[in-house]
Amino acid sequence: MPATTPDTGISMLLIEGGLTVILFAVAFALPRLGSPLFVPIERTFDRLARRKHLSVALVGVCALLLRLAILPFCPIPLPFVQDDFSFLLAGNTFALGRLTNPTPAMWLHFESIQLTMQPTYMSMYFPAQGLISLPVRCSSAIPGLGSCASMR
């Protein structure tokens, strides 16, 4: 079922599709319409592309800033699949200053696909995922923010 606006009931997909068709028609009918605007922008990005390290850093910063900008509209997702919980376990384990956790007394009742219980209790994945989320996890009270920083 397409998303609708509460007031009008018009589908956002219909609005976006209609605007896309209109913009493509204008682009084919008047190909030089935006040329005076886009030529300086293209030159600027051409100069930026020649500086590879700066380009990579700028893409990363822009992605981070865009994600922060849409946080009010699209909040941090809650852990949903078993992998997410396993990554959170790894991040929490490293945040507590441990490499692994001691095996619980009744470990058979807590066994999961994504967790290793014997000889110690830890995520089955490589530690890099938990280590990437470690700085964010240590500086934030929001548990999902660490996994969000390293996956999404």
mmCIF file with all atom_site columns, C-alpha atoms in Angstrom:
data_model
loop_
_atom_site.group_PDB
_atom_site.id
_atom_site.type_symbol
_atom_site.label_atom_id
_atom_site.label_alt_id
_atom_site.label_comp_id
_atom_site.label_asym_id
_atom_site.label_entity_id
_atom_site.label_seq_id
_atom_site.pdbx_PDB_ins_code
_atom_site.Cartn_x
_atom_site.Cartn_y
_atom_site.Cartn_z
_atom_site.occupancy
_atom_site.B_iso_or_equiv
_atom_site.pdbx_formal_charge
_atom_site.auth_seq_id
_atom_site.auth_comp_id
_atom_site.auth_asym_id
_atom_site.auth_atom_id
_atom_site.pdbx_PDB_model_num
ATOM 1   C CA . MET A 1 1   ? 0.000  0.000   0.000   1.00 0.00 ? 1   MET A CA 1
ATOM 2   C CA . PRO A 1 2   ? 1.583  3.323   -1.020  1.00 0.00 ? 2   PRO A CA 1
ATOM 3   C CA . ALA A 1 3   ? 2.264  5.941   1.595   1.00 0.00 ? 3   ALA A CA 1
ATOM 4   C CA . THR A 1 4   ? -0.306 8.716   1.570   1.00 0.00 ? 4   THR A CA 1
ATOM 5   C CA . THR A 1 5   ? -0.308 12.167  3.035   1.00 0.00 ? 5   THR A CA 1
ATOM 6   C CA . PRO A 1 6   ? -2.764 12.491  5.941   1.00 0.00 ? 6   PRO A CA 1
ATOM 7   C CA . ASP A 1 7   ? -4.619 15.497  4.518   1.00 0.00 ? 7   ASP A CA 1
ATOM 8   C CA . THR A 1 8   ? -5.074 14.704  0.834   1.00 0.00 ? 8   THR A CA 1
ATOM 9   C CA . GLY A 1 9   ? -4.576 10.977  0.488   1.00 0.00 ? 9   GLY A CA 1
ATOM 10  C CA . ILE A 1 10  ? -2.330 11.532  -2.579  1.00 0.00 ? 10  ILE A CA 1
ATOM 11  C CA . SER A 1 11  ? 0.344  8.910   -2.969  1.00 0.00 ? 11  SER A CA 1
ATOM 12  C CA . MET A 1 12  ? 3.917  10.200  -2.588  1.00 0.00 ? 12  MET A CA 1
ATOM 13  C CA . LEU A 1 13  ? 4.973  7.676   -5.222  1.00 0.00 ? 13  LEU A CA 1
ATOM 14  C CA . LEU A 1 14  ? 2.516  9.244   -7.676  1.00 0.00 ? 14  LEU A CA 1
ATOM 15  C CA . ILE A 1 15  ? 3.822  12.749  -6.922  1.00 0.00 ? 15  ILE A CA 1
ATOM 16  C CA . GLU A 1 16  ? 7.473  11.712  -7.303  1.00 0.00 ? 16  GLU A CA 1
ATOM 17  C CA . GLY A 1 17  ? 6.760  9.787   -10.492 1.00 0.00 ? 17  GLY A CA 1
ATOM 18  C CA . GLY A 1 18  ? 4.873  12.701  -12.008 1.00 0.00 ? 18  GLY A CA 1
ATOM 19  C CA . LEU A 1 19  ? 7.610  15.201  -11.165 1.00 0.00 ? 19  LEU A CA 1
ATOM 20  C CA . THR A 1 20  ? 10.253 12.866  -12.593 1.00 0.00 ? 20  THR A CA 1
ATOM 21  C CA . VAL A 1 21  ? 8.374  12.532  -15.885 1.00 0.00 ? 21  VAL A CA 1
ATOM 22  C CA . ILE A 1 22  ? 7.941  16.327  -16.103 1.00 0.00 ? 22  ILE A CA 1
ATOM 23  C CA . LEU A 1 23  ? 11.636 16.976  -15.385 1.00 0.00 ? 23  LEU A CA 1
ATOM 24  C CA . PHE A 1 24  ? 12.755 14.397  -17.977 1.00 0.00 ? 24  PHE A CA 1
ATOM 25  C CA . ALA A 1 25  ? 10.466 15.984  -20.575 1.00 0.00 ? 25  ALA A CA 1
ATOM 26  C CA . VAL A 1 26  ? 11.902 19.454  -19.836 1.00 0.00 ? 26  VAL A CA 1
ATOM 27  C CA . ALA A 1 27  ? 15.467 18.059  -19.973 1.00 0.00 ? 27  ALA A CA 1
ATOM 28  C CA . PHE A 1 28  ? 14.892 16.530  -23.419 1.00 0.00 ? 28  PHE A CA 1
ATOM 29  C CA . ALA A 1 29  ? 12.978 19.527  -24.785 1.00 0.00 ? 29  ALA A CA 1
ATOM 30  C CA . LEU A 1 30  ? 15.423 22.184  -23.513 1.00 0.00 ? 30  LEU A CA 1
ATOM 31  C CA . PRO A 1 31  ? 18.816 20.490  -23.056 1.00 0.00 ? 31  PRO A CA 1
ATOM 32  C CA . ARG A 1 32  ? 20.759 23.749  -22.578 1.00 0.00 ? 32  ARG A CA 1
ATOM 33  C CA . LEU A 1 33  ? 18.367 25.219  -19.999 1.00 0.00 ? 33  LEU A CA 1
ATOM 34  C CA . GLY A 1 34  ? 20.599 24.523  -16.987 1.00 0.00 ? 34  GLY A CA 1
ATOM 35  C CA . SER A 1 35  ? 23.941 24.848  -18.761 1.00 0.00 ? 35  SER A CA 1
ATOM 36  C CA . PRO A 1 36  ? 24.902 28.270  -17.307 1.00 0.00 ? 36  PRO A CA 1
ATOM 37  C CA . LEU A 1 37  ? 24.178 26.921  -13.836 1.00 0.00 ? 37  LEU A CA 1
ATOM 38  C CA . PHE A 1 38  ? 25.845 23.512  -14.134 1.00 0.00 ? 38  PHE A CA 1
ATOM 39  C CA . VAL A 1 39  ? 29.086 24.450  -15.926 1.00 0.00 ? 39  VAL A CA 1
ATOM 40  C CA . PRO A 1 40  ? 30.624 26.216  -12.873 1.00 0.00 ? 40  PRO A CA 1
ATOM 41  C CA . ILE A 1 41  ? 29.458 23.401  -10.601 1.00 0.00 ? 41  ILE A CA 1
ATOM 42  C CA . GLU A 1 42  ? 31.014 20.841  -12.942 1.00 0.00 ? 42  GLU A CA 1
ATOM 43  C CA . ARG A 1 43  ? 34.325 22.746  -12.962 1.00 0.00 ? 43  ARG A CA 1
ATOM 44  C CA . THR A 1 44  ? 34.339 22.865  -9.159  1.00 0.00 ? 44  THR A CA 1
ATOM 45  C CA . PHE A 1 45  ? 33.755 19.126  -8.864  1.00 0.00 ? 45  PHE A CA 1
ATOM 46  C CA . ASP A 1 46  ? 36.382 18.489  -11.547 1.00 0.00 ? 46  ASP A CA 1
ATOM 47  C CA . ARG A 1 47  ? 38.975 20.320  -9.443  1.00 0.00 ? 47  ARG A CA 1
ATOM 48  C CA . LEU A 1 48  ? 37.819 18.443  -6.359  1.00 0.00 ? 48  LEU A CA 1
ATOM 49  C CA . ALA A 1 49  ? 38.086 15.075  -8.144  1.00 0.00 ? 49  ALA A CA 1
ATOM 50  C CA . ARG A 1 50  ? 41.761 15.720  -8.868  1.00 0.00 ? 50  ARG A CA 1
ATOM 51  C CA . ARG A 1 51  ? 42.441 15.740  -5.104  1.00 0.00 ? 51  ARG A CA 1
ATOM 52  C CA . LYS A 1 52  ? 41.590 12.124  -4.295  1.00 0.00 ? 52  LYS A CA 1
ATOM 53  C CA . HIS A 1 53  ? 42.126 12.159  -0.522  1.00 0.00 ? 53  HIS A CA 1
ATOM 54  C CA . LEU A 1 54  ? 40.030 15.270  -0.099  1.00 0.00 ? 54  LEU A CA 1
ATOM 55  C CA . SER A 1 55  ? 37.309 13.746  -2.302  1.00 0.00 ? 55  SER A CA 1
ATOM 56  C CA . VAL A 1 56  ? 37.108 10.605  -0.186  1.00 0.00 ? 56  VAL A CA 1
ATOM 57  C CA . ALA A 1 57  ? 37.049 12.607  3.052   1.00 0.00 ? 57  ALA A CA 1
ATOM 58  C CA . LEU A 1 58  ? 34.364 14.926  1.684   1.00 0.00 ? 58  LEU A CA 1
ATOM 59  C CA . VAL A 1 59  ? 32.151 11.999  0.654   1.00 0.00 ? 59  VAL A CA 1
ATOM 60  C CA . GLY A 1 60  ? 32.441 10.524  4.155   1.00 0.00 ? 60  GLY A CA 1
ATOM 61  C CA . VAL A 1 61  ? 31.684 13.838  5.880   1.00 0.00 ? 61  VAL A CA 1
ATOM 62  C CA . CYS A 1 62  ? 28.744 14.513  3.549   1.00 0.00 ? 62  CYS A CA 1
ATOM 63  C CA . ALA A 1 63  ? 27.288 11.061  4.212   1.00 0.00 ? 63  ALA A CA 1
ATOM 64  C CA . LEU A 1 64  ? 27.606 11.584  7.967   1.00 0.00 ? 64  LEU A CA 1
ATOM 65  C CA . LEU A 1 65  ? 26.039 15.055  7.824   1.00 0.00 ? 65  LEU A CA 1
ATOM 66  C CA . LEU A 1 66  ? 23.167 13.848  5.634   1.00 0.00 ? 66  LEU A CA 1
ATOM 67  C CA . ARG A 1 67  ? 22.458 10.987  8.053   1.00 0.00 ? 67  ARG A CA 1
ATOM 68  C CA . LEU A 1 68  ? 22.449 13.425  10.967  1.00 0.00 ? 68  LEU A CA 1
ATOM 69  C CA . ALA A 1 69  ? 20.125 15.724  9.024   1.00 0.00 ? 69  ALA A CA 1
ATOM 70  C CA . ILE A 1 70  ? 17.514 13.013  8.470   1.00 0.00 ? 70  ILE A CA 1
ATOM 71  C CA . LEU A 1 71  ? 17.611 11.657  12.041  1.00 0.00 ? 71  LEU A CA 1
ATOM 72  C CA . PRO A 1 72  ? 14.427 13.548  13.006  1.00 0.00 ? 72  PRO A CA 1
ATOM 73  C CA . PHE A 1 73  ? 12.535 11.926  10.116  1.00 0.00 ? 73  PHE A CA 1
ATOM 74  C CA . CYS A 1 74  ? 14.203 8.517   10.052  1.00 0.00 ? 74  CYS A CA 1
ATOM 75  C CA . PRO A 1 75  ? 15.435 7.660   13.559  1.00 0.00 ? 75  PRO A CA 1
ATOM 76  C CA . ILE A 1 76  ? 18.114 5.115   14.418  1.00 0.00 ? 76  ILE A CA 1
ATOM 77  C CA . PRO A 1 77  ? 16.700 1.661   13.714  1.00 0.00 ? 77  PRO A CA 1
ATOM 78  C CA . LEU A 1 78  ? 16.267 -0.704  16.626  1.00 0.00 ? 78  LEU A CA 1
ATOM 79  C CA . PRO A 1 79  ? 18.126 -4.014  16.451  1.00 0.00 ? 79  PRO A CA 1
ATOM 80  C CA . PHE A 1 80  ? 15.969 -6.343  14.399  1.00 0.00 ? 80  PHE A CA 1
ATOM 81  C CA . VAL A 1 81  ? 17.808 -9.448  13.251  1.00 0.00 ? 81  VAL A CA 1
ATOM 82  C CA . GLN A 1 82  ? 20.104 -11.702 15.274  1.00 0.00 ? 82  GLN A CA 1
ATOM 83  C CA . ASP A 1 83  ? 23.182 -10.200 13.633  1.00 0.00 ? 83  ASP A CA 1
ATOM 84  C CA . ASP A 1 84  ? 22.356 -6.777  15.094  1.00 0.00 ? 84  ASP A CA 1
ATOM 85  C CA . PHE A 1 85  ? 22.129 -8.179  18.610  1.00 0.00 ? 85  PHE A CA 1
ATOM 86  C CA . SER A 1 86  ? 25.381 -10.059 18.109  1.00 0.00 ? 86  SER A CA 1
ATOM 87  C CA . PHE A 1 87  ? 27.141 -6.859  17.006  1.00 0.00 ? 87  PHE A CA 1
ATOM 88  C CA . LEU A 1 88  ? 25.726 -5.033  20.031  1.00 0.00 ? 88  LEU A CA 1
ATOM 89  C CA . LEU A 1 89  ? 27.056 -7.796  22.290  1.00 0.00 ? 89  LEU A CA 1
ATOM 90  C CA . ALA A 1 90  ? 30.534 -7.403  20.768  1.00 0.00 ? 90  ALA A CA 1
ATOM 91  C CA . GLY A 1 91  ? 30.418 -3.618  21.171  1.00 0.00 ? 91  GLY A CA 1
ATOM 92  C CA . ASN A 1 92  ? 29.237 -3.859  24.779  1.00 0.00 ? 92  ASN A CA 1
ATOM 93  C CA . THR A 1 93  ? 31.883 -6.460  25.591  1.00 0.00 ? 93  THR A CA 1
ATOM 94  C CA . PHE A 1 94  ? 34.663 -4.225  24.270  1.00 0.00 ? 94  PHE A CA 1
ATOM 95  C CA . ALA A 1 95  ? 33.112 -1.169  25.986  1.00 0.00 ? 95  ALA A CA 1
ATOM 96  C CA . LEU A 1 96  ? 33.395 -3.019  29.306  1.00 0.00 ? 96  LEU A CA 1
ATOM 97  C CA . GLY A 1 97  ? 37.113 -3.566  28.656  1.00 0.00 ? 97  GLY A CA 1
ATOM 98  C CA . ARG A 1 98  ? 36.833 -7.294  28.000  1.00 0.00 ? 98  ARG A CA 1
ATOM 99  C CA . LEU A 1 99  ? 37.763 -9.410  25.011  1.00 0.00 ? 99  LEU A CA 1
ATOM 100 C CA . THR A 1 100 ? 35.086 -12.004 25.833  1.00 0.00 ? 100 THR A CA 1
ATOM 101 C CA . ASN A 1 101 ? 32.472 -12.601 28.492  1.00 0.00 ? 101 ASN A CA 1
ATOM 102 C CA . PRO A 1 102 ? 32.463 -15.477 30.978  1.00 0.00 ? 102 PRO A CA 1
ATOM 103 C CA . THR A 1 103 ? 30.184 -18.327 30.005  1.00 0.00 ? 103 THR A CA 1
ATOM 104 C CA . PRO A 1 104 ? 26.810 -18.114 31.836  1.00 0.00 ? 104 PRO A CA 1
ATOM 105 C CA . ALA A 1 105 ? 26.034 -20.886 34.316  1.00 0.00 ? 105 ALA A CA 1
ATOM 106 C CA . MET A 1 106 ? 23.030 -22.110 32.312  1.00 0.00 ? 106 MET A CA 1
ATOM 107 C CA . TRP A 1 107 ? 24.525 -21.424 28.889  1.00 0.00 ? 107 TRP A CA 1
ATOM 108 C CA . LEU A 1 108 ? 22.519 -24.144 27.119  1.00 0.00 ? 108 LEU A CA 1
ATOM 109 C CA . HIS A 1 109 ? 19.362 -22.089 27.650  1.00 0.00 ? 109 HIS A CA 1
ATOM 110 C CA . PHE A 1 110 ? 20.893 -18.974 26.054  1.00 0.00 ? 110 PHE A CA 1
ATOM 111 C CA . GLU A 1 111 ? 22.431 -20.588 23.003  1.00 0.00 ? 111 GLU A CA 1
ATOM 112 C CA . SER A 1 112 ? 21.918 -18.715 19.758  1.00 0.00 ? 112 SER A CA 1
ATOM 113 C CA . ILE A 1 113 ? 23.141 -19.048 16.181  1.00 0.00 ? 113 ILE A CA 1
ATOM 114 C CA . GLN A 1 114 ? 25.118 -15.796 16.260  1.00 0.00 ? 114 GLN A CA 1
ATOM 115 C CA . LEU A 1 115 ? 26.804 -16.335 19.641  1.00 0.00 ? 115 LEU A CA 1
ATOM 116 C CA . THR A 1 116 ? 29.643 -18.568 20.749  1.00 0.00 ? 116 THR A CA 1
ATOM 117 C CA . MET A 1 117 ? 29.092 -19.887 24.283  1.00 0.00 ? 117 MET A CA 1
ATOM 118 C CA . GLN A 1 118 ? 32.025 -22.280 24.720  1.00 0.00 ? 118 GLN A CA 1
ATOM 119 C CA . PRO A 1 119 ? 34.797 -21.698 25.768  1.00 0.00 ? 119 PRO A CA 1
ATOM 120 C CA . THR A 1 120 ? 33.609 -18.101 26.372  1.00 0.00 ? 120 THR A CA 1
ATOM 121 C CA . TYR A 1 121 ? 30.540 -16.012 25.564  1.00 0.00 ? 121 TYR A CA 1
ATOM 122 C CA . MET A 1 122 ? 31.031 -13.717 22.557  1.00 0.00 ? 122 MET A CA 1
ATOM 123 C CA . SER A 1 123 ? 29.703 -12.763 19.154  1.00 0.00 ? 123 SER A CA 1
ATOM 124 C CA . MET A 1 124 ? 30.541 -15.294 16.458  1.00 0.00 ? 124 MET A CA 1
ATOM 125 C CA . TYR A 1 125 ? 31.623 -12.535 14.065  1.00 0.00 ? 125 TYR A CA 1
ATOM 126 C CA . PHE A 1 126 ? 35.064 -11.057 13.702  1.00 0.00 ? 126 PHE A CA 1
ATOM 127 C CA . PRO A 1 127 ? 35.819 -8.390  16.317  1.00 0.00 ? 127 PRO A CA 1
ATOM 128 C CA . ALA A 1 128 ? 36.155 -5.503  13.816  1.00 0.00 ? 128 ALA A CA 1
ATOM 129 C CA . GLN A 1 129 ? 32.399 -4.866  13.814  1.00 0.00 ? 129 GLN A CA 1
ATOM 130 C CA . GLY A 1 130 ? 32.354 -4.408  17.581  1.00 0.00 ? 130 GLY A CA 1
ATOM 131 C CA . LEU A 1 131 ? 35.573 -2.389  17.563  1.00 0.00 ? 131 LEU A CA 1
ATOM 132 C CA . ILE A 1 132 ? 34.214 0.027   14.944  1.00 0.00 ? 132 ILE A CA 1
ATOM 133 C CA . SER A 1 133 ? 31.146 0.667   17.065  1.00 0.00 ? 133 SER A CA 1
ATOM 134 C CA . LEU A 1 134 ? 33.208 0.978   20.276  1.00 0.00 ? 134 LEU A CA 1
ATOM 135 C CA . PRO A 1 135 ? 33.981 4.747   20.188  1.00 0.00 ? 135 PRO A CA 1
ATOM 136 C CA . VAL A 1 136 ? 30.368 5.629   19.451  1.00 0.00 ? 136 VAL A CA 1
ATOM 137 C CA . ARG A 1 137 ? 29.091 3.151   22.046  1.00 0.00 ? 137 ARG A CA 1
ATOM 138 C CA . CYS A 1 138 ? 31.384 4.578   24.741  1.00 0.00 ? 138 CYS A CA 1
ATOM 139 C CA . SER A 1 139 ? 30.386 8.173   24.035  1.00 0.00 ? 139 SER A CA 1
ATOM 140 C CA . SER A 1 140 ? 26.632 7.622   23.716  1.00 0.00 ? 140 SER A CA 1
ATOM 141 C CA . ALA A 1 141 ? 23.849 6.287   25.893  1.00 0.00 ? 141 ALA A CA 1
ATOM 142 C CA . ILE A 1 142 ? 21.909 5.067   22.837  1.00 0.00 ? 142 ILE A CA 1
ATOM 143 C CA . PRO A 1 143 ? 22.707 1.364   22.286  1.00 0.00 ? 143 PRO A CA 1
ATOM 144 C CA . GLY A 1 144 ? 21.783 1.256   18.595  1.00 0.00 ? 144 GLY A CA 1
ATOM 145 C CA . LEU A 1 145 ? 23.982 4.212   17.693  1.00 0.00 ? 145 LEU A CA 1
ATOM 146 C CA . GLY A 1 146 ? 27.129 2.097   17.734  1.00 0.00 ? 146 GLY A CA 1
ATOM 147 C CA . SER A 1 147 ? 25.774 -0.472  15.317  1.00 0.00 ? 147 SER A CA 1
ATOM 148 C CA . CYS A 1 148 ? 24.290 2.310   13.215  1.00 0.00 ? 148 CYS A CA 1
ATOM 149 C CA . ALA A 1 149 ? 27.727 3.919   12.893  1.00 0.00 ? 149 ALA A CA 1
ATOM 150 C CA . SER A 1 150 ? 29.318 0.719   11.720  1.00 0.00 ? 150 SER A CA 1
ATOM 151 C CA . MET A 1 151 ? 26.651 -0.803  9.461   1.00 0.00 ? 151 MET A CA 1
ATOM 152 C CA . ARG A 1 152 ? 24.146 1.625   8.077   1.00 0.00 ? 152 ARG A CA 1
#
